[in-house]
Each structure stands twice: as structure tokens, then as C-alpha cells.
CSV table of C-alpha atoms in Angstrom, one decimal:
chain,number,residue,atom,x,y,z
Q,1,UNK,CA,182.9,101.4,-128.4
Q,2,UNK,CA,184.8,98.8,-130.1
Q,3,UNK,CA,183.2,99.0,-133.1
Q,4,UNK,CA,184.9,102.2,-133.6
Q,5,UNK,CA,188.5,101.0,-133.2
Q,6,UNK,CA,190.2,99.5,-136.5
Q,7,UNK,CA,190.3,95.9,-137.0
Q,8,UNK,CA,193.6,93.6,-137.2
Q,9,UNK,CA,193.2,94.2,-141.0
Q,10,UNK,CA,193.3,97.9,-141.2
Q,11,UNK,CA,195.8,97.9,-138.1
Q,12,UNK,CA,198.4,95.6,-140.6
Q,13,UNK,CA,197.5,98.2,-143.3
Q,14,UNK,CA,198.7,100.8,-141.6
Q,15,UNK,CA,202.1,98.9,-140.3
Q,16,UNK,CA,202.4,98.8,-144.2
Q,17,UNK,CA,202.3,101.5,-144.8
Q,18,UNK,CA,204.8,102.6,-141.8
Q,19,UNK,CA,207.2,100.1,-142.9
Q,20,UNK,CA,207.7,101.4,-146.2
Q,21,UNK,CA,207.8,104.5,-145.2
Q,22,UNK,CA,211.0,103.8,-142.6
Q,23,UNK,CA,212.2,101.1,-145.2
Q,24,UNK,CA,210.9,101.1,-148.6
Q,25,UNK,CA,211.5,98.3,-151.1
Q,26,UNK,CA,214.4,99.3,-154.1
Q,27,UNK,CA,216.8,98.4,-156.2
Q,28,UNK,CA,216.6,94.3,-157.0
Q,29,UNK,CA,214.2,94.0,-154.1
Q,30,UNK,CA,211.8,95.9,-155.3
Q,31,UNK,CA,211.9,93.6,-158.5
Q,32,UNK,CA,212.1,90.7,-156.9
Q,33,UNK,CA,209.2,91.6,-154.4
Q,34,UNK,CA,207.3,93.0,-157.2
Q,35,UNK,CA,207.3,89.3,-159.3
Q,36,UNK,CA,205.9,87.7,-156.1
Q,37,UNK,CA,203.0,90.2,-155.3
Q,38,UNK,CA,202.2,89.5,-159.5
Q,39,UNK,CA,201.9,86.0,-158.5
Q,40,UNK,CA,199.7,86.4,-155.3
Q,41,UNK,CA,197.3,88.3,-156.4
Q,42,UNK,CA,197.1,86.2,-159.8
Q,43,UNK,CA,196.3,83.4,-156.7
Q,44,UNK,CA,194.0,85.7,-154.7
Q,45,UNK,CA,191.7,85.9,-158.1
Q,46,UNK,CA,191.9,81.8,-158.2
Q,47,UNK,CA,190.3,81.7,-155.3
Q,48,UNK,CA,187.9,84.5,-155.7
Q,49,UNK,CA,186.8,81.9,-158.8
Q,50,UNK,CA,186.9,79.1,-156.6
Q,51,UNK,CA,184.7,80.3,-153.9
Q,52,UNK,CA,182.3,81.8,-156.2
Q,53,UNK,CA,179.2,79.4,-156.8
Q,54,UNK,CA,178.1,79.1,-159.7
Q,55,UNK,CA,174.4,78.3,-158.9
Q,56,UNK,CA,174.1,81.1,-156.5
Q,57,UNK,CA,174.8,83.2,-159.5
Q,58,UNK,CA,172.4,81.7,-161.9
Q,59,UNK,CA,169.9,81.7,-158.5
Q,60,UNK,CA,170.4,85.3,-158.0
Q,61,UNK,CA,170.0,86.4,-161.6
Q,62,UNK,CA,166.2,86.1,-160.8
Q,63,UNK,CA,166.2,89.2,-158.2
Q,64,UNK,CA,167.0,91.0,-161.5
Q,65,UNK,CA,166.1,94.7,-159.8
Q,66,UNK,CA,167.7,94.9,-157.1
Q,67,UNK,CA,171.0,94.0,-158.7
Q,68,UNK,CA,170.3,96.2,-161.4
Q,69,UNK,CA,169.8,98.9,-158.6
Q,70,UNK,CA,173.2,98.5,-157.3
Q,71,UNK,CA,174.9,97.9,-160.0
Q,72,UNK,CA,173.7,101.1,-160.8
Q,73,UNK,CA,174.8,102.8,-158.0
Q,74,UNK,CA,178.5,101.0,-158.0
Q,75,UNK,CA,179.0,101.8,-161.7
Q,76,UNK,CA,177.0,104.9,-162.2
Q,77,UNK,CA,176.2,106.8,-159.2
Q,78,UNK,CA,179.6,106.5,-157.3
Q,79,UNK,CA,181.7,107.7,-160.3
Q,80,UNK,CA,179.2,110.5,-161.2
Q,81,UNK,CA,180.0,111.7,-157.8
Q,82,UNK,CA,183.5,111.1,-158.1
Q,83,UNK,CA,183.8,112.9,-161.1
Q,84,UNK,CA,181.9,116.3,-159.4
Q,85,UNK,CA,185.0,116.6,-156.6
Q,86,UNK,CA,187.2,117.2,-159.6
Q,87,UNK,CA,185.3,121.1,-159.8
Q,88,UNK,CA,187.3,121.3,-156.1
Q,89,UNK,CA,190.8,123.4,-156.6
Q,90,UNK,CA,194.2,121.5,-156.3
Q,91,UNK,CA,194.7,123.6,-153.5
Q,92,UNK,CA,191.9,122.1,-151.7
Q,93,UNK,CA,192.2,118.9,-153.3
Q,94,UNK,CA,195.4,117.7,-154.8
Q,95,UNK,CA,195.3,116.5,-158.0
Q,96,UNK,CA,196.7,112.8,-157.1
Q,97,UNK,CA,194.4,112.3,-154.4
Q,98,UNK,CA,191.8,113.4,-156.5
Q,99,UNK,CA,192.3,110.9,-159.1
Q,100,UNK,CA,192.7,108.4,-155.8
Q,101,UNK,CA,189.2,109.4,-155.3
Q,102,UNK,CA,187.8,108.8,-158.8
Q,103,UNK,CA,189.4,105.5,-159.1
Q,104,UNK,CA,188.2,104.4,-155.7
Q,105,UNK,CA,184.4,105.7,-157.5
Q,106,UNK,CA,184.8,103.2,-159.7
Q,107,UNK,CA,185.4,100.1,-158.2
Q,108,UNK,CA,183.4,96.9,-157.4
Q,109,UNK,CA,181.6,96.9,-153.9
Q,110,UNK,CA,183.0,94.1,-151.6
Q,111,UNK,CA,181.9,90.7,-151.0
Q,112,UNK,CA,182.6,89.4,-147.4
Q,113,UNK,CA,181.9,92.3,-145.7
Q,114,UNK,CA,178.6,93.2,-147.6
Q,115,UNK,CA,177.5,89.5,-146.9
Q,116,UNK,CA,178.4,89.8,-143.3
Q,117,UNK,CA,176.5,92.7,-142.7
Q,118,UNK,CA,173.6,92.3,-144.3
Q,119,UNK,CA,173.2,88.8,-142.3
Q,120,UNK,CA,173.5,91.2,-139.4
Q,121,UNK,CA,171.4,93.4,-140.0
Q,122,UNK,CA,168.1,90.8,-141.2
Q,123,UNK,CA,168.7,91.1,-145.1
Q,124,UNK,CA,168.4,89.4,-147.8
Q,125,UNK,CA,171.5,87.0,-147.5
Q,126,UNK,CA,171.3,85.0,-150.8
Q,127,UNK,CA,170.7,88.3,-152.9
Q,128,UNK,CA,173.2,89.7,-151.1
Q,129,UNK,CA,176.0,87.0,-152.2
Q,130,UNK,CA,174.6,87.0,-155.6
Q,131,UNK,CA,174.9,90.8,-156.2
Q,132,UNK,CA,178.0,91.3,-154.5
Q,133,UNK,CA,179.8,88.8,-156.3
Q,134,UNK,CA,178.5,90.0,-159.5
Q,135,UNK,CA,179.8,93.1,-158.7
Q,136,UNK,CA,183.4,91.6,-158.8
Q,137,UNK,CA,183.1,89.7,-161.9
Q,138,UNK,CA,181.6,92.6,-163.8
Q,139,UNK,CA,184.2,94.9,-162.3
Q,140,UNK,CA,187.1,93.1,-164.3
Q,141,UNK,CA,185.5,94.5,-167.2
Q,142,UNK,CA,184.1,97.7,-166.1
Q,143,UNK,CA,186.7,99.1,-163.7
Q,144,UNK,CA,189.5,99.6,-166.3
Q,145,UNK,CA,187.3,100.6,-169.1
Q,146,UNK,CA,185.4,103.3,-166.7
Q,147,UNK,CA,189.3,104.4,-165.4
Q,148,UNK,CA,190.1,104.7,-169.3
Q,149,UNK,CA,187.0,106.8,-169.9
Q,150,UNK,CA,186.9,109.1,-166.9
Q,151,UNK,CA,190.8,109.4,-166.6
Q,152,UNK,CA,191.2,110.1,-170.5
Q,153,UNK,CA,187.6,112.2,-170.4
Q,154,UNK,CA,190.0,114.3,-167.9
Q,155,UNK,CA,193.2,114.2,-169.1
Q,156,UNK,CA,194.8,112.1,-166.9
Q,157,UNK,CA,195.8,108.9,-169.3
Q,158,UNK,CA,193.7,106.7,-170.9
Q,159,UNK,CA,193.2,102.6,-171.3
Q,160,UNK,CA,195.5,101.0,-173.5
Q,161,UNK,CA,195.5,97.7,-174.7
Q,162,UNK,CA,198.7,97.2,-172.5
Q,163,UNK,CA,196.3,97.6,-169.6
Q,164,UNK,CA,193.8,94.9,-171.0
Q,165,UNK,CA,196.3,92.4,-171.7
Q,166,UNK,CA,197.5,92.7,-168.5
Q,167,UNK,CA,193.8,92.6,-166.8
Q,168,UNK,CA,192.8,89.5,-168.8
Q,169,UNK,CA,195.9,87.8,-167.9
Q,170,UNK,CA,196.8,88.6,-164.3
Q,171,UNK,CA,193.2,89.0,-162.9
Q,172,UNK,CA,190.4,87.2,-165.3
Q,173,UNK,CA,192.0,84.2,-166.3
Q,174,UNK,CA,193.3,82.9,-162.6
Q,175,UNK,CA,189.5,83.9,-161.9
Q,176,UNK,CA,188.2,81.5,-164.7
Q,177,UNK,CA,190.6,78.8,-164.1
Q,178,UNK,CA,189.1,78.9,-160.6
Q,179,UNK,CA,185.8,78.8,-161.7
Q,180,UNK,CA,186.3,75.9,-163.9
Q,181,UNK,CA,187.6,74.2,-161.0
Q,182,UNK,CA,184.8,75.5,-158.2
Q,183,UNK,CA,182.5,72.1,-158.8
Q,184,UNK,CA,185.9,70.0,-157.9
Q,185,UNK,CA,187.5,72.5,-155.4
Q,186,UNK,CA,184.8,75.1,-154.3
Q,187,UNK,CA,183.8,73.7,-151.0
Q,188,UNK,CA,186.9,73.0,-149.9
Q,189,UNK,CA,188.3,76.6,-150.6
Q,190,UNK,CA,185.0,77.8,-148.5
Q,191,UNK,CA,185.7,75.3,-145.9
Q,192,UNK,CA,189.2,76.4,-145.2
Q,193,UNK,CA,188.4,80.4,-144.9
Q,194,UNK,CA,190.8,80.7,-141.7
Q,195,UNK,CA,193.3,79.1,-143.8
Q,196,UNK,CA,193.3,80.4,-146.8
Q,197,UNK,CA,192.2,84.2,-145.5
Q,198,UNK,CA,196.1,85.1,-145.4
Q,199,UNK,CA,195.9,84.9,-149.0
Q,200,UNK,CA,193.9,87.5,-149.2
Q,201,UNK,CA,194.7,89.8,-146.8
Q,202,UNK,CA,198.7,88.8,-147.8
Q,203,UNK,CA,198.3,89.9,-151.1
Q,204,UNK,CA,196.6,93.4,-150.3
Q,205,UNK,CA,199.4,94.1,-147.7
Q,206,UNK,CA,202.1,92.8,-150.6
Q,207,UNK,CA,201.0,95.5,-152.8
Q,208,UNK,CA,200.2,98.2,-150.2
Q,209,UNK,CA,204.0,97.7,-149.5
Q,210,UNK,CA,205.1,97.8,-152.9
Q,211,UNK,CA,203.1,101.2,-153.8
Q,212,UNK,CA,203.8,103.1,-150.7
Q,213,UNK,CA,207.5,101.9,-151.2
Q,214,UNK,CA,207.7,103.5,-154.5
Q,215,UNK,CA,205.7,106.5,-153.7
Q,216,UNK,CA,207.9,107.1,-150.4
Q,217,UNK,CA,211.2,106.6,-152.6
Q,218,UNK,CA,209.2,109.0,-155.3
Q,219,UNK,CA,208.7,111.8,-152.4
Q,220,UNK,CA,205.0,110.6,-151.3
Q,221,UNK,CA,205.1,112.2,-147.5
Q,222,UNK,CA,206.5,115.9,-149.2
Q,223,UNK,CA,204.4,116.0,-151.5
Q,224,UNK,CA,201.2,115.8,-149.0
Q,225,UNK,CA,200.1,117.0,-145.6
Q,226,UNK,CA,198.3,116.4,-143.2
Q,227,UNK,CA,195.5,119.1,-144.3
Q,228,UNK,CA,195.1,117.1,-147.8
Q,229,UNK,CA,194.4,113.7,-146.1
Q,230,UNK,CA,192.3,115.2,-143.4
Q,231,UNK,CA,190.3,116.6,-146.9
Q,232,UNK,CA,190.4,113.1,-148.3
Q,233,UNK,CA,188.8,111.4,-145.1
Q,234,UNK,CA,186.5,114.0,-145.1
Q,235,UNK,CA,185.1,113.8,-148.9
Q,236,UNK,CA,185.5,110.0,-148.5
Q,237,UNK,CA,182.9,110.3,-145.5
Q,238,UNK,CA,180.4,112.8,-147.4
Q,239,UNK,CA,180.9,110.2,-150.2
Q,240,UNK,CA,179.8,107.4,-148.1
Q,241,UNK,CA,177.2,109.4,-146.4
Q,242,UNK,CA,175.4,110.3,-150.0
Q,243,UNK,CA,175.5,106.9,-151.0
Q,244,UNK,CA,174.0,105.6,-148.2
Q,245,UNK,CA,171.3,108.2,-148.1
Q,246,UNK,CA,170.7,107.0,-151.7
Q,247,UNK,CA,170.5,103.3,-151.4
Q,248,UNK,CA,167.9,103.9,-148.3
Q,249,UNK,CA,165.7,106.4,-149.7
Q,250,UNK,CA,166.1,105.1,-153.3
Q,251,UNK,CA,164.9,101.6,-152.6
Q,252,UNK,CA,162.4,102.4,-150.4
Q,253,UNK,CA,160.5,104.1,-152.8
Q,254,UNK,CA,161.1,101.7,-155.4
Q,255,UNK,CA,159.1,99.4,-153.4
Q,256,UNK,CA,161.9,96.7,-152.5
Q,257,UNK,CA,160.8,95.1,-149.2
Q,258,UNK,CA,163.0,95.4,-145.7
Q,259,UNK,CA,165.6,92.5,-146.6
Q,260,UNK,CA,165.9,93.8,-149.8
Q,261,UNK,CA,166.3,97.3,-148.6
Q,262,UNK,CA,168.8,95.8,-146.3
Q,263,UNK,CA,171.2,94.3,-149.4
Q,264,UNK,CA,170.5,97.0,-150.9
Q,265,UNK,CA,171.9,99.7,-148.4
Q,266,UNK,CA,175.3,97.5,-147.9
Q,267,UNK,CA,175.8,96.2,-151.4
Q,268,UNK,CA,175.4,99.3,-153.0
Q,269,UNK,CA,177.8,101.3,-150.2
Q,270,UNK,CA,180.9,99.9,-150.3
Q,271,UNK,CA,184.1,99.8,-152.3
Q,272,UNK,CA,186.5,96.8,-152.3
Q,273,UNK,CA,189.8,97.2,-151.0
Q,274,UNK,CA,190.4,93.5,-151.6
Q,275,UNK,CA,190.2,94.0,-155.4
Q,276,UNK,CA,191.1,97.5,-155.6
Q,277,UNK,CA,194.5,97.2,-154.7
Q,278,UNK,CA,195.3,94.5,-157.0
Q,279,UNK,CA,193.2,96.4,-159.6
Q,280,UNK,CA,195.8,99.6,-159.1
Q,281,UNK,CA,198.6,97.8,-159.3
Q,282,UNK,CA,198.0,96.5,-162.6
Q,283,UNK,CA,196.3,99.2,-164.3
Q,284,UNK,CA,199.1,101.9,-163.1
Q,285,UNK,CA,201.8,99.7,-163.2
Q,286,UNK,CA,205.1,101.4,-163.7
Q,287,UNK,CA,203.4,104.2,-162.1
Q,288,UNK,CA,203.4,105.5,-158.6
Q,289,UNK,CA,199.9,104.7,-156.8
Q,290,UNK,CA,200.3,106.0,-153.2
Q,291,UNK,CA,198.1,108.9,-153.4
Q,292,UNK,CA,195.7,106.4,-155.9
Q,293,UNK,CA,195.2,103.8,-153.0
Q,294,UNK,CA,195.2,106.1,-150.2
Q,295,UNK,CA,191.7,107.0,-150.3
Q,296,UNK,CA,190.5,103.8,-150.8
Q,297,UNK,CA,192.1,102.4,-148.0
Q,298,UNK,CA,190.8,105.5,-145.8
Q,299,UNK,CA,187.6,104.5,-147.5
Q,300,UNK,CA,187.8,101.3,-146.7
Q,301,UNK,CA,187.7,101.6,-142.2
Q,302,UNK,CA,185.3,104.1,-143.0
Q,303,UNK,CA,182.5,102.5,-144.2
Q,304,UNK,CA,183.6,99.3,-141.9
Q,305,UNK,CA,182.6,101.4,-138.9
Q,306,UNK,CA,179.4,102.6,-140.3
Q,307,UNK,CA,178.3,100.0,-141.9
Q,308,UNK,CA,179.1,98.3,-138.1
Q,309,UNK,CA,176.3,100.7,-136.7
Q,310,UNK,CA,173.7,100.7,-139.4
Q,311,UNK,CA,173.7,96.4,-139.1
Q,312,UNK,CA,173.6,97.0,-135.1
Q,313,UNK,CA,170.6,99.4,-135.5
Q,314,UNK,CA,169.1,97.1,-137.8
Q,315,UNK,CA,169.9,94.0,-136.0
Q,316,UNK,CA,168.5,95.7,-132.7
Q,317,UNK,CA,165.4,96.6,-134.7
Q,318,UNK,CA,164.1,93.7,-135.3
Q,319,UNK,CA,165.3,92.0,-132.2
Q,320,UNK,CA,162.2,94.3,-130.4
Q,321,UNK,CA,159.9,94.2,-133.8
């Protein structure tokens, strides 16, 4: 049963959300607040870069298939999918929380979750590290231009070199800085996950705070009911559901062995709420991205609690094999 309940992390998320709701950042604040969640997540991408190992990367470029399989299916198959809930109606589907949904299509899949499970579940461990953190790196690059394609394809804005500047300088170079420094710093920064994990989580719940605070001010909770984000959480589940079916079916008859089916199935999955935030924030800044995050972060316990019974099933499996 307790697989099913939220974790501290979502729980917080929530509370974020709540709190700017009763008392949303404004005024000098806001600006003030809004420099210091710039700077955490430009240190949240240091240590993405610091953790990262580079050997594991050039290691994992050898399993050339299976990343090129999910890769695929974060890059390719998710935003294809994405793009087909735009034939729904606004009246079904609102037009912000549709392009919530498309932006969440396009992001990276997650690292320390798709790791964790697959070790769970009997997988492939070091493809699994490999792919998912290639994921990441590649989705510096390809989630803006893919949001400038698909949101311009639609009318809904494009990429502007604005955007990049501020992608290259906020997100990629903290992230190379830390890389340069990984052979120095690396296993320190992995040694001290319980220490430095409030980094992370911080700078998520930072910017969760300071969209919902300016979506709230903007008129976020009139504008939606509860009818639209019961429709979100229920195209976020049949999202999840296709994908899944996808990564299982797909690599089993490619050939990829068990473990490999394993990474496979959880790599290919998920969506990171760890760089998606940030992502938003900078790619829409000066923009309201309530409705933009909101799926994701629905997204986000979703697949946690499946993903938590897939690894089980899995983990039970060969436990009696």
C-alpha cells in the first residue's frame, strides 16, 4: 500500500504549490526571490556535471542500440504523442494545459529514479546510468529546439535566440564547468548525496513557488477546474500507459535481452521533473508557467507509483526464477 502514497518530495511539491496559492511571491519579492532561484538552479546543473562520470559515458556509448532506442522514444515517440492531444477541443482540453502537456513530451527522462528502478527490478544498471544521463545532456540541446519547433509548428511561440543565450548560460555552462571539475570533485559530490540532495529538490521547489506565485497572482485557480486537471491526470496516465506498452513490446522484439528490456522500459518511460522545471523557467521566462508545469509535476507521482509496481513485479520475478 505504501507504494501508492506520495513521497516527501511530491508531498513538499504540493505545499508549494499551496503556499503560493495563500501567499504568492510579488512586488520586490518576487524579484528578489526570482535572482536566487536563477542562481540555484545555475548550481543544481554544476552538480548534475559533477556527478556525471565521464567514463561511464564513454563506457556506455558501446550499448549504442539500446540508447538509440530510448532516445528515440524520449525525443521522438513522446512528442509525436504529445502533439496528437492537440486534435482534443479546448473545451476538453484547455489550451495552456495542453501546451503543459507537449512541453512535458519533450523533455529528458530522469536519472536517479530510472537508475533506482531498474536496480530494482534486475536490469541493466550501467546502461541504465549511461543512457539516462545522456538523456540530460542531449536534452539541453534538444528540449528548447523541439519546444521552438512544435510550439511555433502550432502557433504558440517559437525559439529565439533570447532563449539560447539564456539556455547556454544558465543551464550548459554551470553543467560544463562541473564536468571539467568531476575528475577533482566527482566523488565527493556522489559521496555527499544526503547532503547535497536539498539542492536539488530546493531548487525545483524554488521555481515551483515562483511559477505558481505568478500564475496565482495572473488568475491560475479561475482560469481552471477541477474537471481540466482531472483530464490532465488522465491523458498523463494514458500517456504513460502507451509508452510503457511501447518500451516492453518494442524491445522485446527487437531482440534486447531481460536487463536490457528492463533499462529499456524505465529509461524510456519517464520525464524529469528535476530538469524540467528549471527548463520552464528559462525557456518561458517572463511568462506565466503554472498550467506549463502542472502536468509534469502530475506526471511526475504518476509514473513514480508505476514504475514502483513494474520494479516490484520484476524484482519478485526473479526472486522465484
Amino acid at each position: 500500500m505504501r507504494r501508492f502514497l506520495p513521497d516527501t518530495f511530491t508531498v513538499l511539491l504540493v505545499f508549494s504549490v499551496f503556499l503560493a496559492s495563500l501567499l504568492p511571491a510579488s512586488g520586490s519579492f518576487a524579484d528578489h526571490f526570482g535572482i536566487a532561484t536563477s542562481l540555484a538552479i545555475a548550481l543544481l546543473f554544476f552538480l548534475h556535471g559533477a556527478r556525471l562520470s565521464t567514463d561511464v559515458v564513454i563506457a556506455g556509448v558501446l550499448h549504442w542500440r539500446l540508447h538509440l532506442f530510448i532516445l528515440l522514444t524520449t525525443f521522438a515517440v513522446f512528442p509525436l504523442l504529445g502533439m496528437a492531444f492537440g486534435l482534443l477541443p479546448d473545451s476538453v482540453l484547455p489550451q495552456p494545459l495542453y501546451l503543459g502537456i507537449l512541453f512535458l513530451s519533450v523533455l529528458p527522462s530522469t536519472v536517479q529514479s530510472s537508475i533506482a528502478f531498474t536496480s530494482v527490478a534486475g536490469g541493466n544498471v550501467p546502461a541504465a546510468i549511461c543512457s539516462a544521463s545522456a538523456s540530460n545532456v542531449l536534452g539541453m540541446f534538444l528540449t528548447p529546439l523541439l519546444v521552438g519547433l512544435l510550439f511555433s509548428a502550432g502557433g504558440h511561440g517559437g525559439f529565439s535566440s533570447d532563449v539560447l543565450e539564456k539556455i547556454l548560460l544558465q543551464l550548459l555552462a554551470p553543467f560544463v564547468v562541473g564536468q571539467m571539475l568531476q575528475p577533482w570533485i566527482g566523488d565527493w559530490v556522489r559521496s555527499k548525496k544526503k547532503i547535497l540532495a536539498p539542492v536539488d529538490r530546493g531548487s525545483i521547489l524554488m521555481v515551483v513557488y515562483l511559477a505558481f506565485s505568478k500564475a496565482v497572482v495572473e488568475g491560475l485557480w479561475q482560469t481552471f477546474s477541477l474537471q481540466d486537471i482531472a483530464v490532465v491526470i488522465g491523458l498523463d496516465m494514458l500517456l504513460l500507459a502507451f509508452v510503457l506498452t511501447f518500451t516492453m513490446r518494442g524491445s522485446r522484439l527487437l531482440g534486447f535481452n531481460t536487463p536490457d528490456q528492463i533499462t529499456i522500459t524505465f529509461c524510456g518511460s519517464k520525464k524529469s521533473l528535476a530538469s524540467g522545471v528549471p527548463m520552464a523557467g528559462v525557456i518561458f521566462a517572463g511568462q506565466s508557467i503554472g498550467a506549463i508545469v502542472l502536468p509534469l509535476m502530475l506526471f511526475h507521482q504518476i509514473q513514480l507509483m508505476v514504475c514502483a509496481v513494474i520494479a516490484q513485479k520484476h524484482s519478485a520475478a526473479a526472486g522465484t526464477a
